Each structure stands twice: as structure tokens, then as C-alpha cells.
Amino acid sequence: MEYLVFSRLNENDFDDIIAMVDGERFTYDPSIKTKNCDYKYGNILIELKIIEEEPIEKQSKQNKLAALFRSDIKTVIINPLDLDFENKKKYYNELSTPIKTAIKKASQQLRISSENGEYKITIIVNNGLSMTMPDEFFDIAVRRAKNDTSNIDLLIICGIYHFSDGFETIATAVFKDVEIQNKEKPLDFIDKLREAWNMKVNEYMTLQIVSNEIERTKPPIKDIYFELNNIRYVKPHIQWGKESNFYGKQGRPRFDTTGMESCPPVGVVMPIFDLESYNFVKENINVFDSYLLKNNLEDYLKCIEKERIENDDFLKPIVAIKVSKEELSKIPSPFSFKDIGTSLLPIFQKEVIKIAENSFVFNNIPISNNYILLQINEIGMDKANDIAFISYNETTMSVETQEYLIKGERMKYEYALILASVYCLSLNADSVHYVINDDFKWK
């Protein structure tokens, strides 16, 4: 999918905004510029801070976030609503580091620049911290300004957030002001500043559409994730809140970075003989692998069942398929044990596809007492985030059991459905039910 990539807001943009309201640089001397605030307007001092840093890119942050969202499944959703009060506090402390640092520096620069009790404003811009949505960024910035400093009278939080589904692009501009100290706010100046911001936003958005000269380095907001110990931690993309006019009810397209263009091997086929077919094989199989048939049919069947039960490759369950003498006679003699398995693959594939095509949505009232249940959790914009749970469910007169065969493994729906169908065949279940959880899916 092709997306419209934006340019980033920079200090020159805010130079323009301040000029629109007849403000000016606090100093034009580059040797002392960093020791003082950025702008002044009458008795108002202004310090600008643009946040570009994404904390999640740091290994230390990843370790701390993983500890907060510890799990035994292969994709973990970074959702602060899942945390208790103390851990939620730790979570936002980790995310707030670049904001906290910027607020403290702004406070120091405003303090150094103030000589006669000037009114002090900090403008903080979210230009790269996509781990925080507008409301989260606002709350963190205000809390830090109120807790960490007494040198900021007013905080202005702004930024431009843009989202795209490859067809439609939505951009949202934010400009909010919050009193930090109990001082009379310069309303006229704030109103002029907001109007200048809006004018700059309109100019900026026009450039994104028509200009071929701007440096485009800001992609649309998307999933943020990292991986530790084969577990993927995902902060899903914000939901749009409305159905796409272009893509309709099928939903917005998702990425598929699994690299899986065809289904990988999903089972090991083992032949099951009756006495007639067993004796036929004994007479025609290559000597070098005849030992696989054991001493007699009974021992062979016990061995196959034992291998099926003890198989520890949960992505390749053993499937036993009955084979007759007539079917075996079609294989040129002498044949190997592998030749027998190969001859059964078309039967295996046909049965698995049939089961998959006849699977149906689980509605809490299964039509069978012996079924496979597949649950897929679709997460974010990328199918590579999705996780599967496959269980074997049996109901008798006295008890209902559920045995997890796959629990929280990362795999997309199509692969998981085929694997569930293989388990259905392996365990001689009646059918496959499925349920798709798309609460955190890109829609």
C-alpha cells in the first residue's frame, strides 16, 4: 500500500507563526541562543520544544515495557488499560521521558531569560512520539509541567497527526493551551497565536499535497512494535471510528509481512493398514525400510498411535489415513514407506480443504460434542501480529473438556484455519468452529 508521506514541522515553521503575531526571536546571537528562550512578544517569553524521539526504539525502554506486559503468548498488546494503577503509572513514566526532559529544559531557559517577571509560555510539539496519541500526549505534558516546574505559566500542546489507508488520508491538527500557574492569561495573544497556527496548518497541508520539493520523512501513524525473546509487543494503530467509504464493509487493507505466500507443511501423514493391505505392503516394500512395519499389524498400529500422541511438533500433527490394498497396488513395486505417504497426500489435502471449507463461526452452541475451536486475535495493521488459539473440545454426559493444541502462536487466519483442520483430521473430530476477535484490528 502506498501512503502519502508528510514533511515534519520544524523551527522555521514556528518562526513564521511568531512573525505572524508580530513576535520576534529572543536573540539572534547564535552563541547564546541555546541558553535562552526562543521568542518574545512584549512581556511574554516563549520557549519551543519539538519532540522527535520515540522511546520505544531504545533497548532499555523495551525491557521495561516487556516487564510490564509480561505474557506467555507470542503477540502482546501494549494497552495501558490492562494495567493496574501502579503499573500504569510506570508505563506512562517510561513514555514521558522525552516530554519530561523537554519540559525541564524549557523551564530552565525561561527562568534564565526572565528578568522582570515576564509571562512565560512553553510550546511543546509532538512531531515523532507516535507511541502516544493526542490525548495521551496532552495528559503527559500537562502533568509534567504542573509537577516538575514553577517557571512555566502556560503550556501550549500542538501537533499534526495523519492517518492513511492507501486511499483516504486524514490529518488532525491539535492546538491546546493549559494554565500551569495561577496567572492571568494573555487571551488576545493566545487567540492571535492560535489563528496564526491555523494559517500555518493550512499552508502546511497544501504543501503536502502539491509540493515536490519538501523533504518527506513523516509517514502516517502506524503500529509500533518491538520483539524480545520471540514475543512481539504491539501498540496498535488508532481506530478511525468510521467505515471506509472506499473499502466498505470488508475493511481497510492490512499489511502481510509474514512472507508466507503459500501454506507451509502442516502435518505428517502416516498410513493405517488393515490386515490385507498390511500383508501386501510386507511383500512389496523395500527391504531397507521394512522395519517401519514392526513385527505385526498390531505392533505397527500401537506404534503409530504412540507417535501421534507423543509428537511434540505442534505445527505438524501426525495424521493417520486408512489405505487399502487396491490403493497400494497403484504404487509401482518395490516401494518405500515414504512412497506410501506420498501417495496419500492428495487424500490428505482433499480432506483438510473440505474441513476448512465447511468450518463455521462459533456461536457458543456447538452442533457437535467433538470439535476443534479456532480463535484468531487480529491485531493492528499487520497480519504478522495475529495470534491463534486452537483447542480440542469434547463433551460427554458428565464433563466438558478443552485441550489447547496451539496457544497464542503468531500466525495469520488462513494458516491457522488449515492447521485447525489438520488437527480435526488427526483427532477424528467432527468439525472446526472459529471465532475472530478484531477489537484491536486496523479497521
JSON list of N, CA, C and O in Angstrom, two decimals, residues 42 98 100 112 117 147-148 160 172 180 194 246 270 279 283 324 326 395 406 424:
[
{"chain": "A", "resi": 42, "resn": "GLY", "atom": "N", "xyz": [6.42, 41.42, 23.53]},
{"chain": "A", "resi": 42, "resn": "GLY", "atom": "CA", "xyz": [6.18, 42.32, 24.66]},
{"chain": "A", "resi": 42, "resn": "GLY", "atom": "C", "xyz": [6.79, 41.74, 25.93]},
{"chain": "A", "resi": 42, "resn": "GLY", "atom": "O", "xyz": [7.98, 41.44, 25.99]},
{"chain": "A", "resi": 98, "resn": "PRO", "atom": "N", "xyz": [11.01, 11.75, 27.09]},
{"chain": "A", "resi": 98, "resn": "PRO", "atom": "CA", "xyz": [11.37, 12.89, 26.23]},
{"chain": "A", "resi": 98, "resn": "PRO", "atom": "C", "xyz": [10.55, 14.14, 26.53]},
{"chain": "A", "resi": 98, "resn": "PRO", "atom": "O", "xyz": [11.05, 15.26, 26.40]},
{"chain": "A", "resi": 100, "resn": "LYS", "atom": "N", "xyz": [9.23, 14.91, 29.54]},
{"chain": "A", "resi": 100, "resn": "LYS", "atom": "CA", "xyz": [9.73, 15.41, 30.83]},
{"chain": "A", "resi": 100, "resn": "LYS", "atom": "C", "xyz": [11.03, 16.18, 30.64]},
{"chain": "A", "resi": 100, "resn": "LYS", "atom": "O", "xyz": [11.20, 17.28, 31.21]},
{"chain": "A", "resi": 112, "resn": "ILE", "atom": "N", "xyz": [16.09, 31.54, 32.96]},
{"chain": "A", "resi": 112, "resn": "ILE", "atom": "CA", "xyz": [17.29, 32.30, 32.64]},
{"chain": "A", "resi": 112, "resn": "ILE", "atom": "C", "xyz": [16.95, 33.59, 31.88]},
{"chain": "A", "resi": 112, "resn": "ILE", "atom": "O", "xyz": [17.54, 34.65, 32.10]},
{"chain": "A", "resi": 117, "resn": "GLY", "atom": "N", "xyz": [9.81, 39.40, 35.68]},
{"chain": "A", "resi": 117, "resn": "GLY", "atom": "CA", "xyz": [8.54, 38.71, 35.92]},
{"chain": "A", "resi": 117, "resn": "GLY", "atom": "C", "xyz": [7.69, 38.55, 34.69]},
{"chain": "A", "resi": 117, "resn": "GLY", "atom": "O", "xyz": [6.46, 38.60, 34.76]},
{"chain": "A", "resi": 147, "resn": "ASN", "atom": "N", "xyz": [3.86, 19.26, 37.61]},
{"chain": "A", "resi": 147, "resn": "ASN", "atom": "CA", "xyz": [4.60, 18.59, 38.68]},
{"chain": "A", "resi": 147, "resn": "ASN", "atom": "C", "xyz": [6.07, 19.00, 38.74]},
{"chain": "A", "resi": 147, "resn": "ASN", "atom": "O", "xyz": [6.68, 19.00, 39.81]},
{"chain": "A", "resi": 148, "resn": "ASP", "atom": "N", "xyz": [6.67, 19.31, 37.59]},
{"chain": "A", "resi": 148, "resn": "ASP", "atom": "CA", "xyz": [8.12, 19.42, 37.52]},
{"chain": "A", "resi": 148, "resn": "ASP", "atom": "C", "xyz": [8.66, 20.84, 37.44]},
{"chain": "A", "resi": 148, "resn": "ASP", "atom": "O", "xyz": [9.87, 21.03, 37.42]},
{"chain": "A", "resi": 160, "resn": "ILE", "atom": "N", "xyz": [0.57, 17.78, 14.46]},
{"chain": "A", "resi": 160, "resn": "ILE", "atom": "CA", "xyz": [-0.26, 17.36, 13.33]},
{"chain": "A", "resi": 160, "resn": "ILE", "atom": "C", "xyz": [-0.15, 15.84, 13.22]},
{"chain": "A", "resi": 160, "resn": "ILE", "atom": "O", "xyz": [0.95, 15.30, 13.07]},
{"chain": "A", "resi": 172, "resn": "THR", "atom": "N", "xyz": [-5.18, 15.56, 11.42]},
{"chain": "A", "resi": 172, "resn": "THR", "atom": "CA", "xyz": [-5.78, 16.28, 12.54]},
{"chain": "A", "resi": 172, "resn": "THR", "atom": "C", "xyz": [-4.73, 17.19, 13.15]},
{"chain": "A", "resi": 172, "resn": "THR", "atom": "O", "xyz": [-3.65, 16.74, 13.53]},
{"chain": "A", "resi": 180, "resn": "ILE", "atom": "N", "xyz": [-0.75, 26.67, 33.71]},
{"chain": "A", "resi": 180, "resn": "ILE", "atom": "CA", "xyz": [0.03, 25.88, 34.66]},
{"chain": "A", "resi": 180, "resn": "ILE", "atom": "C", "xyz": [0.13, 26.61, 36.00]},
{"chain": "A", "resi": 180, "resn": "ILE", "atom": "O", "xyz": [0.01, 26.00, 37.07]},
{"chain": "A", "resi": 194, "resn": "ARG", "atom": "N", "xyz": [-3.18, 31.20, 18.05]},
{"chain": "A", "resi": 194, "resn": "ARG", "atom": "CA", "xyz": [-3.97, 30.08, 17.53]},
{"chain": "A", "resi": 194, "resn": "ARG", "atom": "C", "xyz": [-4.37, 30.34, 16.08]},
{"chain": "A", "resi": 194, "resn": "ARG", "atom": "O", "xyz": [-4.33, 29.43, 15.25]},
{"chain": "A", "resi": 246, "resn": "PHE", "atom": "N", "xyz": [-14.35, 3.84, 0.71]},
{"chain": "A", "resi": 246, "resn": "PHE", "atom": "CA", "xyz": [-13.80, 3.17, -0.46]},
{"chain": "A", "resi": 246, "resn": "PHE", "atom": "C", "xyz": [-13.79, 1.65, -0.29]},
{"chain": "A", "resi": 246, "resn": "PHE", "atom": "O", "xyz": [-14.23, 0.91, -1.16]},
{"chain": "A", "resi": 270, "resn": "MET", "atom": "N", "xyz": [0.66, -40.56, 8.02]},
{"chain": "A", "resi": 270, "resn": "MET", "atom": "CA", "xyz": [1.07, -41.94, 8.31]},
{"chain": "A", "resi": 270, "resn": "MET", "atom": "C", "xyz": [-0.04, -42.89, 7.84]},
{"chain": "A", "resi": 270, "resn": "MET", "atom": "O", "xyz": [-1.22, -42.64, 8.10]},
{"chain": "A", "resi": 279, "resn": "ASN", "atom": "N", "xyz": [-0.36, -56.99, 4.76]},
{"chain": "A", "resi": 279, "resn": "ASN", "atom": "CA", "xyz": [0.36, -58.12, 4.17]},
{"chain": "A", "resi": 279, "resn": "ASN", "atom": "C", "xyz": [0.87, -57.78, 2.77]},
{"chain": "A", "resi": 279, "resn": "ASN", "atom": "O", "xyz": [1.97, -58.19, 2.38]},
{"chain": "A", "resi": 283, "resn": "GLU", "atom": "N", "xyz": [4.97, -57.60, 1.46]},
{"chain": "A", "resi": 283, "resn": "GLU", "atom": "CA", "xyz": [5.51, -58.33, 0.31]},
{"chain": "A", "resi": 283, "resn": "GLU", "atom": "C", "xyz": [6.19, -57.40, -0.70]},
{"chain": "A", "resi": 283, "resn": "GLU", "atom": "O", "xyz": [7.03, -57.86, -1.48]},
{"chain": "A", "resi": 324, "resn": "SER", "atom": "N", "xyz": [-6.09, -48.88, 1.47]},
{"chain": "A", "resi": 324, "resn": "SER", "atom": "CA", "xyz": [-6.49, -50.25, 1.09]},
{"chain": "A", "resi": 324, "resn": "SER", "atom": "C", "xyz": [-5.45, -50.89, 0.18]},
{"chain": "A", "resi": 324, "resn": "SER", "atom": "O", "xyz": [-4.56, -50.22, -0.37]},
{"chain": "A", "resi": 326, "resn": "GLU", "atom": "N", "xyz": [-6.07, -52.05, -2.75]},
{"chain": "A", "resi": 326, "resn": "GLU", "atom": "CA", "xyz": [-6.30, -51.55, -4.10]},
{"chain": "A", "resi": 326, "resn": "GLU", "atom": "C", "xyz": [-5.52, -50.25, -4.34]},
{"chain": "A", "resi": 326, "resn": "GLU", "atom": "O", "xyz": [-4.92, -50.04, -5.40]},
{"chain": "A", "resi": 395, "resn": "THR", "atom": "N", "xyz": [-17.37, -33.12, 24.75]},
{"chain": "A", "resi": 395, "resn": "THR", "atom": "CA", "xyz": [-18.42, -33.07, 25.76]},
{"chain": "A", "resi": 395, "resn": "THR", "atom": "C", "xyz": [-19.03, -34.45, 25.91]},
{"chain": "A", "resi": 395, "resn": "THR", "atom": "O", "xyz": [-19.45, -35.07, 24.93]},
{"chain": "A", "resi": 406, "resn": "ILE", "atom": "N", "xyz": [-2.76, -25.32, 20.26]},
{"chain": "A", "resi": 406, "resn": "ILE", "atom": "CA", "xyz": [-1.97, -24.14, 19.92]},
{"chain": "A", "resi": 406, "resn": "ILE", "atom": "C", "xyz": [-2.46, -23.03, 20.84]},
{"chain": "A", "resi": 406, "resn": "ILE", "atom": "O", "xyz": [-3.66, -22.77, 20.92]},
{"chain": "A", "resi": 424, "resn": "CYS", "atom": "N", "xyz": [-8.30, -31.45, 13.24]},
{"chain": "A", "resi": 424, "resn": "CYS", "atom": "CA", "xyz": [-9.61, -32.09, 13.19]},
{"chain": "A", "resi": 424, "resn": "CYS", "atom": "C", "xyz": [-9.50, -33.49, 12.59]},
{"chain": "A", "resi": 424, "resn": "CYS", "atom": "O", "xyz": [-10.08, -34.46, 13.08]}
]
